Amino acid sequence: QVRLVESGGGSVQAGGSQRLSCAVSGATGSGKCIGWFRQVLGKEREGIASIYTGGGGTRVSYIGSFQGRFTISKDSAGNTVYLQMDSLNAEDTAMYYCAAGSPLPDVSCRPTPSNYNDWGPGTQVTVSS
């Protein structure tokens, strides 16, 4: 089982930036998909971005509305995955989660919540205007 812990949440002014971290441990011997998601109370969890932690080059995928404003990255070992969030607005206020899952047959990752099995507890991001 993969264990994940998010950090870096907090309060930020509209227009500002925040970087979230996801510490990954446990069954990480083979490449995994690590995804970032968010959820507003009363709404469905939505995908943001995903990254493959194995070799063969950096493979990332974004949900279109986040591309260009949010950036996913990882450290060289794949033990920490980051989400850099820029130009934040009040609609970005949510609980942010990272999760681990297996890659698709073509060794790609997609930030679709149902593809992920192990989840962190989440970190709250609040954007004030």
mmCIF file with all atom_site columns, C-alpha atoms in Angstrom:
data_model
loop_
_atom_site.group_PDB
_atom_site.id
_atom_site.type_symbol
_atom_site.label_atom_id
_atom_site.label_alt_id
_atom_site.label_comp_id
_atom_site.label_asym_id
_atom_site.label_entity_id
_atom_site.label_seq_id
_atom_site.pdbx_PDB_ins_code
_atom_site.Cartn_x
_atom_site.Cartn_y
_atom_site.Cartn_z
_atom_site.occupancy
_atom_site.B_iso_or_equiv
_atom_site.pdbx_formal_charge
_atom_site.auth_seq_id
_atom_site.auth_comp_id
_atom_site.auth_asym_id
_atom_site.auth_atom_id
_atom_site.pdbx_PDB_model_num
ATOM 1   C CA . GLN A 1 1   ? 0.000   0.000  0.000   1.00 0.00 ? 1   GLN A CA 1
ATOM 2   C CA . VAL A 1 2   ? 1.229   3.470  -0.867  1.00 0.00 ? 2   VAL A CA 1
ATOM 3   C CA . ARG A 1 3   ? 1.073   6.125  1.829   1.00 0.00 ? 3   ARG A CA 1
ATOM 4   C CA . LEU A 1 4   ? 0.656   9.763  0.933   1.00 0.00 ? 4   LEU A CA 1
ATOM 5   C CA . VAL A 1 5   ? 0.706   12.917 3.008   1.00 0.00 ? 5   VAL A CA 1
ATOM 6   C CA . GLU A 1 6   ? -0.050  16.358 1.633   1.00 0.00 ? 6   GLU A CA 1
ATOM 7   C CA . SER A 1 7   ? 1.381   19.594 2.989   1.00 0.00 ? 7   SER A CA 1
ATOM 8   C CA . GLY A 1 8   ? 1.634   23.240 2.027   1.00 0.00 ? 8   GLY A CA 1
ATOM 9   C CA . GLY A 1 9   ? -1.992  24.255 2.312   1.00 0.00 ? 9   GLY A CA 1
ATOM 10  C CA . GLY A 1 10  ? -3.159  27.381 4.066   1.00 0.00 ? 10  GLY A CA 1
ATOM 11  C CA . SER A 1 11  ? -4.557  30.809 3.344   1.00 0.00 ? 11  SER A CA 1
ATOM 12  C CA . VAL A 1 12  ? -3.457  32.899 0.386   1.00 0.00 ? 12  VAL A CA 1
ATOM 13  C CA . GLN A 1 13  ? -4.603  36.148 -1.176  1.00 0.00 ? 13  GLN A CA 1
ATOM 14  C CA . ALA A 1 14  ? -6.291  36.115 -4.556  1.00 0.00 ? 14  ALA A CA 1
ATOM 15  C CA . GLY A 1 15  ? -3.714  36.429 -7.298  1.00 0.00 ? 15  GLY A CA 1
ATOM 16  C CA . GLY A 1 16  ? -1.094  34.713 -5.201  1.00 0.00 ? 16  GLY A CA 1
ATOM 17  C CA . SER A 1 17  ? 0.642   31.374 -5.457  1.00 0.00 ? 17  SER A CA 1
ATOM 18  C CA . GLN A 1 18  ? 0.874   28.265 -3.318  1.00 0.00 ? 18  GLN A CA 1
ATOM 19  C CA . ARG A 1 19  ? 2.954   25.123 -3.653  1.00 0.00 ? 19  ARG A CA 1
ATOM 20  C CA . LEU A 1 20  ? 1.622   21.862 -2.315  1.00 0.00 ? 20  LEU A CA 1
ATOM 21  C CA . SER A 1 21  ? 3.774   18.830 -1.587  1.00 0.00 ? 21  SER A CA 1
ATOM 22  C CA . CYS A 1 22  ? 2.834   15.182 -1.513  1.00 0.00 ? 22  CYS A CA 1
ATOM 23  C CA . ALA A 1 23  ? 5.185   12.856 0.359   1.00 0.00 ? 23  ALA A CA 1
ATOM 24  C CA . VAL A 1 24  ? 4.949   9.350  -1.091  1.00 0.00 ? 24  VAL A CA 1
ATOM 25  C CA . SER A 1 25  ? 6.112   6.220  0.750   1.00 0.00 ? 25  SER A CA 1
ATOM 26  C CA . GLY A 1 26  ? 5.363   2.512  0.865   1.00 0.00 ? 26  GLY A CA 1
ATOM 27  C CA . ALA A 1 27  ? 5.036   0.259  -2.172  1.00 0.00 ? 27  ALA A CA 1
ATOM 28  C CA . THR A 1 28  ? 6.794   2.529  -4.613  1.00 0.00 ? 28  THR A CA 1
ATOM 29  C CA . GLY A 1 29  ? 9.129   -0.038 -6.201  1.00 0.00 ? 29  GLY A CA 1
ATOM 30  C CA . SER A 1 30  ? 7.508   0.265  -9.613  1.00 0.00 ? 30  SER A CA 1
ATOM 31  C CA . GLY A 1 31  ? 6.375   3.407  -11.353 1.00 0.00 ? 31  GLY A CA 1
ATOM 32  C CA . LYS A 1 32  ? 3.147   4.841  -10.087 1.00 0.00 ? 32  LYS A CA 1
ATOM 33  C CA . CYS A 1 33  ? 0.748   7.520  -11.145 1.00 0.00 ? 33  CYS A CA 1
ATOM 34  C CA . ILE A 1 34  ? 0.488   10.302 -8.593  1.00 0.00 ? 34  ILE A CA 1
ATOM 35  C CA . GLY A 1 35  ? -2.411  12.642 -9.100  1.00 0.00 ? 35  GLY A CA 1
ATOM 36  C CA . TRP A 1 36  ? -3.607  15.869 -7.554  1.00 0.00 ? 36  TRP A CA 1
ATOM 37  C CA . PHE A 1 37  ? -7.306  16.392 -6.955  1.00 0.00 ? 37  PHE A CA 1
ATOM 38  C CA . ARG A 1 38  ? -9.505  18.821 -5.128  1.00 0.00 ? 38  ARG A CA 1
ATOM 39  C CA . GLN A 1 39  ? -12.926 18.811 -3.601  1.00 0.00 ? 39  GLN A CA 1
ATOM 40  C CA . VAL A 1 40  ? -15.277 21.515 -2.439  1.00 0.00 ? 40  VAL A CA 1
ATOM 41  C CA . LEU A 1 41  ? -17.760 20.527 0.236   1.00 0.00 ? 41  LEU A CA 1
ATOM 42  C CA . GLY A 1 42  ? -20.909 19.257 -1.429  1.00 0.00 ? 42  GLY A CA 1
ATOM 43  C CA . LYS A 1 43  ? -19.294 18.791 -4.815  1.00 0.00 ? 43  LYS A CA 1
ATOM 44  C CA . GLU A 1 44  ? -17.596 15.894 -6.527  1.00 0.00 ? 44  GLU A CA 1
ATOM 45  C CA . ARG A 1 45  ? -13.866 15.430 -6.321  1.00 0.00 ? 45  ARG A CA 1
ATOM 46  C CA . GLU A 1 46  ? -12.214 16.732 -9.479  1.00 0.00 ? 46  GLU A CA 1
ATOM 47  C CA . GLY A 1 47  ? -8.895  15.888 -11.056 1.00 0.00 ? 47  GLY A CA 1
ATOM 48  C CA . ILE A 1 48  ? -6.207  18.487 -11.613 1.00 0.00 ? 48  ILE A CA 1
ATOM 49  C CA . ALA A 1 49  ? -3.040  16.812 -12.881 1.00 0.00 ? 49  ALA A CA 1
ATOM 50  C CA . SER A 1 50  ? -1.105  13.581 -12.749 1.00 0.00 ? 50  SER A CA 1
ATOM 51  C CA . ILE A 1 51  ? 2.478   12.475 -13.173 1.00 0.00 ? 51  ILE A CA 1
ATOM 52  C CA . TYR A 1 52  ? 4.228   9.152  -13.711 1.00 0.00 ? 52  TYR A CA 1
ATOM 53  C CA . THR A 1 53  ? 6.964   8.443  -11.166 1.00 0.00 ? 53  THR A CA 1
ATOM 54  C CA . GLY A 1 54  ? 8.800   5.761  -13.150 1.00 0.00 ? 54  GLY A CA 1
ATOM 55  C CA . GLY A 1 55  ? 11.559  6.217  -15.696 1.00 0.00 ? 55  GLY A CA 1
ATOM 56  C CA . GLY A 1 56  ? 11.347  6.912  -19.403 1.00 0.00 ? 56  GLY A CA 1
ATOM 57  C CA . GLY A 1 57  ? 10.937  10.660 -19.237 1.00 0.00 ? 57  GLY A CA 1
ATOM 58  C CA . THR A 1 58  ? 8.486   12.972 -17.535 1.00 0.00 ? 58  THR A CA 1
ATOM 59  C CA . ARG A 1 59  ? 4.885   12.101 -18.293 1.00 0.00 ? 59  ARG A CA 1
ATOM 60  C CA . VAL A 1 60  ? 2.292   14.530 -17.066 1.00 0.00 ? 60  VAL A CA 1
ATOM 61  C CA . SER A 1 61  ? -1.346  15.094 -17.803 1.00 0.00 ? 61  SER A CA 1
ATOM 62  C CA . TYR A 1 62  ? -3.592  18.020 -16.922 1.00 0.00 ? 62  TYR A CA 1
ATOM 63  C CA . ILE A 1 63  ? -7.265  18.663 -16.896 1.00 0.00 ? 63  ILE A CA 1
ATOM 64  C CA . GLY A 1 64  ? -7.576  21.457 -19.452 1.00 0.00 ? 64  GLY A CA 1
ATOM 65  C CA . SER A 1 65  ? -8.899  24.179 -17.192 1.00 0.00 ? 65  SER A CA 1
ATOM 66  C CA . PHE A 1 66  ? -5.851  23.902 -14.926 1.00 0.00 ? 66  PHE A CA 1
ATOM 67  C CA . GLN A 1 67  ? -3.126  23.747 -17.538 1.00 0.00 ? 67  GLN A CA 1
ATOM 68  C CA . GLY A 1 68  ? -1.068  26.892 -17.642 1.00 0.00 ? 68  GLY A CA 1
ATOM 69  C CA . ARG A 1 69  ? -1.977  27.949 -14.140 1.00 0.00 ? 69  ARG A CA 1
ATOM 70  C CA . PHE A 1 70  ? -1.121  24.797 -12.156 1.00 0.00 ? 70  PHE A CA 1
ATOM 71  C CA . THR A 1 71  ? 2.087   22.793 -12.601 1.00 0.00 ? 71  THR A CA 1
ATOM 72  C CA . ILE A 1 72  ? 2.778   19.274 -11.381 1.00 0.00 ? 72  ILE A CA 1
ATOM 73  C CA . SER A 1 73  ? 6.327   18.062 -10.842 1.00 0.00 ? 73  SER A CA 1
ATOM 74  C CA . LYS A 1 74  ? 8.307   15.523 -8.824  1.00 0.00 ? 74  LYS A CA 1
ATOM 75  C CA . ASP A 1 75  ? 11.696  15.107 -7.283  1.00 0.00 ? 75  ASP A CA 1
ATOM 76  C CA . SER A 1 76  ? 14.203  12.821 -8.996  1.00 0.00 ? 76  SER A CA 1
ATOM 77  C CA . ALA A 1 77  ? 13.308  9.827  -6.832  1.00 0.00 ? 77  ALA A CA 1
ATOM 78  C CA . GLY A 1 78  ? 9.574   10.265 -7.215  1.00 0.00 ? 78  GLY A CA 1
ATOM 79  C CA . ASN A 1 79  ? 9.163   10.412 -3.442  1.00 0.00 ? 79  ASN A CA 1
ATOM 80  C CA . THR A 1 80  ? 7.709   13.901 -3.442  1.00 0.00 ? 80  THR A CA 1
ATOM 81  C CA . VAL A 1 81  ? 5.243   15.285 -5.944  1.00 0.00 ? 81  VAL A CA 1
ATOM 82  C CA . TYR A 1 82  ? 4.501   18.987 -6.068  1.00 0.00 ? 82  TYR A CA 1
ATOM 83  C CA . LEU A 1 83  ? 1.624   21.093 -7.283  1.00 0.00 ? 83  LEU A CA 1
ATOM 84  C CA . GLN A 1 84  ? 2.539   24.693 -8.006  1.00 0.00 ? 84  GLN A CA 1
ATOM 85  C CA . MET A 1 85  ? -0.573  26.842 -8.153  1.00 0.00 ? 85  MET A CA 1
ATOM 86  C CA . ASP A 1 86  ? -0.434  30.363 -9.560  1.00 0.00 ? 86  ASP A CA 1
ATOM 87  C CA . SER A 1 87  ? -2.947  33.152 -10.097 1.00 0.00 ? 87  SER A CA 1
ATOM 88  C CA . LEU A 1 88  ? -5.208  31.716 -7.446  1.00 0.00 ? 88  LEU A CA 1
ATOM 89  C CA . ASN A 1 89  ? -8.759  32.926 -7.077  1.00 0.00 ? 89  ASN A CA 1
ATOM 90  C CA . ALA A 1 90  ? -11.574 32.306 -4.622  1.00 0.00 ? 90  ALA A CA 1
ATOM 91  C CA . GLU A 1 91  ? -12.913 29.439 -6.740  1.00 0.00 ? 91  GLU A CA 1
ATOM 92  C CA . ASP A 1 92  ? -9.702  27.536 -6.014  1.00 0.00 ? 92  ASP A CA 1
ATOM 93  C CA . THR A 1 93  ? -10.646 27.273 -2.350  1.00 0.00 ? 93  THR A CA 1
ATOM 94  C CA . ALA A 1 94  ? -10.929 23.547 -1.670  1.00 0.00 ? 94  ALA A CA 1
ATOM 95  C CA . MET A 1 95  ? -9.436  20.538 0.039   1.00 0.00 ? 95  MET A CA 1
ATOM 96  C CA . TYR A 1 96  ? -6.564  19.304 -2.071  1.00 0.00 ? 96  TYR A CA 1
ATOM 97  C CA . TYR A 1 97  ? -5.626  15.633 -2.184  1.00 0.00 ? 97  TYR A CA 1
ATOM 98  C CA . CYS A 1 98  ? -2.871  13.572 -3.750  1.00 0.00 ? 98  CYS A CA 1
ATOM 99  C CA . ALA A 1 99  ? -3.394  9.945  -4.628  1.00 0.00 ? 99  ALA A CA 1
ATOM 100 C CA . ALA A 1 100 ? -1.517  6.975  -6.087  1.00 0.00 ? 100 ALA A CA 1
ATOM 101 C CA . GLY A 1 101 ? -2.633  4.594  -8.784  1.00 0.00 ? 101 GLY A CA 1
ATOM 102 C CA . SER A 1 102 ? -1.343  2.290  -11.480 1.00 0.00 ? 102 SER A CA 1
ATOM 103 C CA . PRO A 1 103 ? -0.484  3.605  -14.931 1.00 0.00 ? 103 PRO A CA 1
ATOM 104 C CA . LEU A 1 104 ? -2.654  2.880  -17.933 1.00 0.00 ? 104 LEU A CA 1
ATOM 105 C CA . PRO A 1 105 ? -1.538  0.134  -20.380 1.00 0.00 ? 105 PRO A CA 1
ATOM 106 C CA . ASP A 1 106 ? 0.383   2.709  -22.413 1.00 0.00 ? 106 ASP A CA 1
ATOM 107 C CA . VAL A 1 107 ? 2.236   3.742  -19.229 1.00 0.00 ? 107 VAL A CA 1
ATOM 108 C CA . SER A 1 108 ? 0.441   7.065  -19.064 1.00 0.00 ? 108 SER A CA 1
ATOM 109 C CA . CYS A 1 109 ? -1.474  8.657  -16.231 1.00 0.00 ? 109 CYS A CA 1
ATOM 110 C CA . ARG A 1 110 ? -4.756  10.535 -16.210 1.00 0.00 ? 110 ARG A CA 1
ATOM 111 C CA . PRO A 1 111 ? -6.120  12.517 -13.269 1.00 0.00 ? 111 PRO A CA 1
ATOM 112 C CA . THR A 1 112 ? -9.353  10.551 -13.090 1.00 0.00 ? 112 THR A CA 1
ATOM 113 C CA . PRO A 1 113 ? -10.280 9.873  -9.454  1.00 0.00 ? 113 PRO A CA 1
ATOM 114 C CA . SER A 1 114 ? -11.530 6.338  -10.108 1.00 0.00 ? 114 SER A CA 1
ATOM 115 C CA . ASN A 1 115 ? -8.068  5.335  -11.365 1.00 0.00 ? 115 ASN A CA 1
ATOM 116 C CA . TYR A 1 116 ? -6.506  5.957  -7.944  1.00 0.00 ? 116 TYR A CA 1
ATOM 117 C CA . ASN A 1 117 ? -6.552  3.604  -4.982  1.00 0.00 ? 117 ASN A CA 1
ATOM 118 C CA . ASP A 1 118 ? -4.535  5.212  -2.215  1.00 0.00 ? 118 ASP A CA 1
ATOM 119 C CA . TRP A 1 119 ? -5.297  8.709  -0.974  1.00 0.00 ? 119 TRP A CA 1
ATOM 120 C CA . GLY A 1 120 ? -3.755  11.174 1.402   1.00 0.00 ? 120 GLY A CA 1
ATOM 121 C CA . PRO A 1 121 ? -5.797  12.953 4.090   1.00 0.00 ? 121 PRO A CA 1
ATOM 122 C CA . GLY A 1 122 ? -5.802  16.233 2.173   1.00 0.00 ? 122 GLY A CA 1
ATOM 123 C CA . THR A 1 123 ? -4.677  19.789 2.817   1.00 0.00 ? 123 THR A CA 1
ATOM 124 C CA . GLN A 1 124 ? -6.976  22.799 2.825   1.00 0.00 ? 124 GLN A CA 1
ATOM 125 C CA . VAL A 1 125 ? -6.305  25.781 0.584   1.00 0.00 ? 125 VAL A CA 1
ATOM 126 C CA . THR A 1 126 ? -8.304  28.936 1.198   1.00 0.00 ? 126 THR A CA 1
ATOM 127 C CA . VAL A 1 127 ? -8.058  31.852 -1.215  1.00 0.00 ? 127 VAL A CA 1
ATOM 128 C CA . SER A 1 128 ? -9.349  35.167 0.036   1.00 0.00 ? 128 SER A CA 1
ATOM 129 C CA . SER A 1 129 ? -10.296 38.046 -2.213  1.00 0.00 ? 129 SER A CA 1
#
